[in-house]
Structure formats: C-alpha cells, structure tokens
mmCIF file of C-alpha atoms in Angstrom:
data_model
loop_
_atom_site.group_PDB
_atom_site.id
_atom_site.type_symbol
_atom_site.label_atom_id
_atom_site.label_comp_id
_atom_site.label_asym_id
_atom_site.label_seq_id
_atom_site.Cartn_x
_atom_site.Cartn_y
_atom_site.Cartn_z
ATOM 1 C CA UNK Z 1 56.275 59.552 150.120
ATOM 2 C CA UNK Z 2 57.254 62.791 152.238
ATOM 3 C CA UNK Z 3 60.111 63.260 149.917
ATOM 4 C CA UNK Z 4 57.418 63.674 146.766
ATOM 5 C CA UNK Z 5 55.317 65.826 148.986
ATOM 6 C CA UNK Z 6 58.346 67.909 149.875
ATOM 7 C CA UNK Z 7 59.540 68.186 146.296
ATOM 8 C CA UNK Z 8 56.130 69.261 145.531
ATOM 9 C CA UNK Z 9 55.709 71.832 148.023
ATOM 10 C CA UNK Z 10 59.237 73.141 146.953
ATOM 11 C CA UNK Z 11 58.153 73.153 143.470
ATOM 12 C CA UNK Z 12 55.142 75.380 144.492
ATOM 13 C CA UNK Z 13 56.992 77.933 146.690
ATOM 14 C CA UNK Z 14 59.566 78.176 144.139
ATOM 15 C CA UNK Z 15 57.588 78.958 141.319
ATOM 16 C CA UNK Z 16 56.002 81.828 143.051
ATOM 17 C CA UNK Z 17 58.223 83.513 145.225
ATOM 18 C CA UNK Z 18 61.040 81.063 146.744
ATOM 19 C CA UNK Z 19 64.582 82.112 145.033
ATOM 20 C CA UNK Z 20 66.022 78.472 145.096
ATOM 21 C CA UNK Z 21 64.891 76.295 142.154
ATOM 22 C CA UNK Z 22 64.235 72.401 143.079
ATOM 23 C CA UNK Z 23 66.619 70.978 140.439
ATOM 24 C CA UNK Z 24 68.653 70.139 143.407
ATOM 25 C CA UNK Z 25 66.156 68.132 145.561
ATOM 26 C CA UNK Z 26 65.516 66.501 142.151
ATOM 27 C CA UNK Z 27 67.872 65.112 140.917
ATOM 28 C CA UNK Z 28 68.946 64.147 144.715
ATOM 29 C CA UNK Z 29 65.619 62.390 145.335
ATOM 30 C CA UNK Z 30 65.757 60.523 141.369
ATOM 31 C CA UNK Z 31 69.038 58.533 142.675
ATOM 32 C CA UNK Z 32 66.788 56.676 144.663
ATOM 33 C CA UNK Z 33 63.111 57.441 143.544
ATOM 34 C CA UNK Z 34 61.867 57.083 139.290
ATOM 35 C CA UNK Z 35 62.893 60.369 137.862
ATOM 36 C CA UNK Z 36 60.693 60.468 135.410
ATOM 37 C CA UNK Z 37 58.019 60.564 138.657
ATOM 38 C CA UNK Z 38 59.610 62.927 140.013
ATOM 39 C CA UNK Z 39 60.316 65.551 137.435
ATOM 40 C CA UNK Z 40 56.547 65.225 137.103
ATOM 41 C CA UNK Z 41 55.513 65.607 140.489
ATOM 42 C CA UNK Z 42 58.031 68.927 140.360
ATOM 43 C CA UNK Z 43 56.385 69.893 136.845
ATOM 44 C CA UNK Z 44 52.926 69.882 138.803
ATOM 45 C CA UNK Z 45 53.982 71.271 141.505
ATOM 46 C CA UNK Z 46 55.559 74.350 139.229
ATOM 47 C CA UNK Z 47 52.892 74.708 137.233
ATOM 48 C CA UNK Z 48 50.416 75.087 140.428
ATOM 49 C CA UNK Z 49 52.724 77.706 142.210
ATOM 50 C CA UNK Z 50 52.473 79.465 138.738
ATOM 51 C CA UNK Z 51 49.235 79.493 138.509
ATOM 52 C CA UNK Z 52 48.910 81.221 141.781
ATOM 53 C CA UNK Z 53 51.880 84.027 140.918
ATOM 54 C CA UNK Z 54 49.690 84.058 137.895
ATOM 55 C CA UNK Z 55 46.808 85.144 140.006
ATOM 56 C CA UNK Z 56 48.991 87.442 142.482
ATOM 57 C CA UNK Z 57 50.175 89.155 139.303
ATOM 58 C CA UNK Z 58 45.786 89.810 138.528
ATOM 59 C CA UNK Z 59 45.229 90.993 141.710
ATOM 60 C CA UNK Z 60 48.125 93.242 142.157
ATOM 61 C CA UNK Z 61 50.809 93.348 139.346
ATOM 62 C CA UNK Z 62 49.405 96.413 137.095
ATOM 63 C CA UNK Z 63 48.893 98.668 140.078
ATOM 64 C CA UNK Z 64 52.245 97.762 141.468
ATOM 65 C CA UNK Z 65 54.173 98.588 137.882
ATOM 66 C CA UNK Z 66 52.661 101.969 137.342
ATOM 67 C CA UNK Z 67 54.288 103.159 140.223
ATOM 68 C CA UNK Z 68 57.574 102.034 138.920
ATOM 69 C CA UNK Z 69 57.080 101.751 135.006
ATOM 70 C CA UNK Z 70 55.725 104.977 132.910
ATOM 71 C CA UNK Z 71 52.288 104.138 131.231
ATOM 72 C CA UNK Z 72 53.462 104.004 127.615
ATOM 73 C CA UNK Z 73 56.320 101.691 128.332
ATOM 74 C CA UNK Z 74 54.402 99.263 130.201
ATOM 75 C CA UNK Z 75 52.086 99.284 127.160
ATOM 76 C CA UNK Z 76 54.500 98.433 124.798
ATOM 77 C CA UNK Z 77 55.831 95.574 126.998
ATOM 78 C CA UNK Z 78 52.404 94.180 127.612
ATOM 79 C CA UNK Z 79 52.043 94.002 123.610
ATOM 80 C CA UNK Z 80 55.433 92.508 123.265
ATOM 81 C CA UNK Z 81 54.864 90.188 126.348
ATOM 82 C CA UNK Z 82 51.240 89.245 124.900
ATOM 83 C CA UNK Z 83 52.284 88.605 121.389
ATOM 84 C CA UNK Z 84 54.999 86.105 122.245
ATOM 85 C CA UNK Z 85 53.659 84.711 125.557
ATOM 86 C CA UNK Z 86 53.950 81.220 124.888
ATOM 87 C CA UNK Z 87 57.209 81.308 123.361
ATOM 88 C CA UNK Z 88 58.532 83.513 126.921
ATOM 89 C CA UNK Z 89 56.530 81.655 129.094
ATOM 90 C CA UNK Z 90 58.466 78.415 127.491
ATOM 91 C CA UNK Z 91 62.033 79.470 127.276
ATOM 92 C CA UNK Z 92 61.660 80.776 130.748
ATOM 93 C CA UNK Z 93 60.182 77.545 132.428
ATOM 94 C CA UNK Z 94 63.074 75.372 131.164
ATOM 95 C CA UNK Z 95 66.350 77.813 130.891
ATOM 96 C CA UNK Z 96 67.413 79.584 134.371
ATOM 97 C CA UNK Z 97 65.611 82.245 134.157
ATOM 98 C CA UNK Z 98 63.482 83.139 137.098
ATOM 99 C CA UNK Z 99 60.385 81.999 135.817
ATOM 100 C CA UNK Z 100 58.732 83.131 138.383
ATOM 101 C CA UNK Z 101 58.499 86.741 136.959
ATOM 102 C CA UNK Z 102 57.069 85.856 134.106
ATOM 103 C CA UNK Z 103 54.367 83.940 135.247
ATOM 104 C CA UNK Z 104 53.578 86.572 137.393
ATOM 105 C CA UNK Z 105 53.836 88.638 134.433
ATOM 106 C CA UNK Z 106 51.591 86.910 132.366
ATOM 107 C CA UNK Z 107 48.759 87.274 135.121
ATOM 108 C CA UNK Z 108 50.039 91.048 135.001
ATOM 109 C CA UNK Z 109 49.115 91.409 131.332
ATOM 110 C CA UNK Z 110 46.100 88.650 131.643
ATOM 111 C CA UNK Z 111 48.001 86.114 128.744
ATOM 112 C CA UNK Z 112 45.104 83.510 128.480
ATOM 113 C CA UNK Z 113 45.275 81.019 130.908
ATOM 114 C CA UNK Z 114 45.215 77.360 128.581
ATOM 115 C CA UNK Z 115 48.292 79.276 126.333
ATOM 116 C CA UNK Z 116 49.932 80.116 129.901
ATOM 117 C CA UNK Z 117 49.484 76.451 131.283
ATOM 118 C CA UNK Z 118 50.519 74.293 127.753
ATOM 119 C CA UNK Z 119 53.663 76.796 127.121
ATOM 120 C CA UNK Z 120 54.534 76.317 131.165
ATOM 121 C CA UNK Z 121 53.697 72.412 130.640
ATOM 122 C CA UNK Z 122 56.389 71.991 128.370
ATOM 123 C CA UNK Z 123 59.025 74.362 129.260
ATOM 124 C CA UNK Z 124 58.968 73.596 132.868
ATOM 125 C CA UNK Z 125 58.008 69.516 132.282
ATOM 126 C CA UNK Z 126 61.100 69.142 129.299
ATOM 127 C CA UNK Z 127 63.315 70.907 132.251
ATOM 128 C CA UNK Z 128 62.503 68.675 134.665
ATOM 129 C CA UNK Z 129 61.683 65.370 133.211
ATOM 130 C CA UNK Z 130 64.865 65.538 131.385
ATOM 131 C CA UNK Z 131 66.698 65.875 134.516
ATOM 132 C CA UNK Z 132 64.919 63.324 136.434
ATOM 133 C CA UNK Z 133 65.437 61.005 133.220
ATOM 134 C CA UNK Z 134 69.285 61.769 133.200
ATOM 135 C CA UNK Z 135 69.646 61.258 136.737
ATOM 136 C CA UNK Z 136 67.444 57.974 136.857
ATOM 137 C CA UNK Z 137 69.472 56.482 133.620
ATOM 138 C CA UNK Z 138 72.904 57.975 134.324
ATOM 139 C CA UNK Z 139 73.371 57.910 138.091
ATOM 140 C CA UNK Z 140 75.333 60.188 140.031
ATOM 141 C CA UNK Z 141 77.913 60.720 138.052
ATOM 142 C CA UNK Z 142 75.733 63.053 136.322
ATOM 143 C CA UNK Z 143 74.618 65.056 138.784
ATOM 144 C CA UNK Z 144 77.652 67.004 138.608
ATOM 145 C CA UNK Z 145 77.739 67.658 135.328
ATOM 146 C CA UNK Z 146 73.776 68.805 135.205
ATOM 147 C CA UNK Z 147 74.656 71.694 137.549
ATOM 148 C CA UNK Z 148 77.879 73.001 135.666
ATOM 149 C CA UNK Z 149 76.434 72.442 132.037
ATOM 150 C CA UNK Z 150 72.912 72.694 132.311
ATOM 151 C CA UNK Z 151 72.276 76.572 132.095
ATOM 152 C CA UNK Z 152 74.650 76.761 129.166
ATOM 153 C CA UNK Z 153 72.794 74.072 127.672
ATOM 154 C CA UNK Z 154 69.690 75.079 127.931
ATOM 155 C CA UNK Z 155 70.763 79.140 126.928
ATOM 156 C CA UNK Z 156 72.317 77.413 123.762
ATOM 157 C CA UNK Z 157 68.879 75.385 122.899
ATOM 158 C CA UNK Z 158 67.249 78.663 123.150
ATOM 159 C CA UNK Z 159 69.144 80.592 121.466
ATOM 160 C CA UNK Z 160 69.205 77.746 118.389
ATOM 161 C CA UNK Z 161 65.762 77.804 118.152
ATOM 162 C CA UNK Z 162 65.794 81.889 118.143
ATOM 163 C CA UNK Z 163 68.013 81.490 115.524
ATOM 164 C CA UNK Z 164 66.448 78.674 113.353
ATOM 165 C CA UNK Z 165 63.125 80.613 114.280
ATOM 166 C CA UNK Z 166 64.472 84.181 112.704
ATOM 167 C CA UNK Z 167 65.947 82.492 109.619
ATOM 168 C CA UNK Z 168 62.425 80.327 108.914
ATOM 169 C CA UNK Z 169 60.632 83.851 109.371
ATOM 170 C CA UNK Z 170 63.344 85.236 106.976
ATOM 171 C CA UNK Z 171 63.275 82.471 103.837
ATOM 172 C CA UNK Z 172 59.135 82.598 104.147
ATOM 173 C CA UNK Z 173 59.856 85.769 103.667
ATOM 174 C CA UNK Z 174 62.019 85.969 100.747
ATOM 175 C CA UNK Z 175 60.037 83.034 99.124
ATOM 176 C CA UNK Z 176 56.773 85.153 99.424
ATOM 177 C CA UNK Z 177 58.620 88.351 97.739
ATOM 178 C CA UNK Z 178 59.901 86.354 94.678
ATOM 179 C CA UNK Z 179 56.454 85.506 93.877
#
C-alpha cells in the first residue's frame, strides 16, 4: 500500500517539476505488485501533477516567457504548439522527453483542457502500462533491457508514425490533385 502511494506521489512531483521520471520505482515495485496496477496508479498520478504544471503554466508561464522570448516568436510557437497539441502532448508523455515542459506549456498557451488530459491519457498511460505489463509478464530479466532500449524505442515509434503521418498527408494530397 505505501509503495502505490509513494509511486503516486512520485508520479505527481515528477510530472511537474521533479527531474527523475518513476519508470524506475515502476518497474521495481511490478516485480512484486500487478503492473498493469501500477502503471495506472503512475498514469494517474502523472496526469494529476500535469494538470497542476498545467495550471502553474496559467498563472505564470506567459509573463515568465516574455521576458525571455520576443513577442512575435512566442506567437508563432503558441500557434504551432496549439495546432498540434495533442499530437506533442502525446509523443512527449510516452518518449523521454521531459514532459513536464509541455504540460506546462500547454497551460502557457491555454490548449483545452479534455484535448490536454485524453492526449496525456494515452501517451503517458501506453508508457507506463506497457512497462508495468512487460515487467509483470517478463520478470526481471527485462528490466534491464527497458532502461537501455526503451528511449530508442519509443524515439523510433515516434518518428514511424511522423513518417507514416507525412506520407498519408502527402498521397491525400496527390489523390485530391489528380481529381
């Protein structure tokens, strides 16, 4: 029980300001405990601490950027940041990415909260679910392998769906012009 409740609370601090991600405590805690449980309880817990960032980056994200960013190029990132929102928000809550700065970013530029949630709900839930699944199926043995291959992994899937995203875009495309 304290070991969901710390996993939780990890999950929460990480997501909004703590640098180290709970993958570890994870995929330690699913060699004993259902991972599938506990890459939920991590997913919530994620989710929550973004929520809050999300907030954080309302109350005090734009102010904070002007001093840094000029006004016309924090315009055209909040248009590029607001028309693909879901599809960041995503790729950052399951790759390595610090997802952190993009959920505060998304309270920042104010993406709408339900998008914000689903988008984090699956790239942060497939992230950890699939490593508390792994873990709870495979054992210790893959542990190991997790932490060497999983940021590749996961920078490939992206990148594949980038890909097999551009090319869909392209074919509509070319389908539409022979028309």
């Amino acid at each position: 029980m304290l070991e969901s409740l710390g996993l939780f609370l990890w999950s929460v601090v990480e997501a909004i300001f703590f640098p180290i991600p709970p993958d570890g405590l994870l995929m330690a805690l699913a060699l004993k405990k259902n991972g599938l449980y506990l890459g939920a309880i991590t997913t919530i817990g994620s989710i929550l601490g973004a929520l809050i960032g999300y907030y954080l980056g309302i109350k005090g994200g734009r102010p904070l950027l002007k001093k840094w960013v000029n006004q016309e190029r924090l315009y055209k990132v909040e248009a590029l940041f607001n028309k693909y929102d879901v599809w960041v928000v995503m790729v950052a809550g399951f790759t390595p990415i610090p997802y952190k700065v993009f959920a505060i970013s998304a309270g920042v530029f104010q993406s709408h909260i339900p998008r914000f949630i689903v988008a984090s709900l699956i790239g942060r839930g497939l992230r950890f679910m699939l490593e508390g699944y792994f873990v709870m199926v495979y054992g210790a043995q893959i542990i190991d392998w997790l932490k060497e291959y999983f940021d590749t992994i996961s920078l490939l899937l992206v990148a594949g769906i980038i890909v097999l995203v551009l090319l869909v875009t392209y074919l509509k495309r070319l389908v539409i012009k022979r028309r």
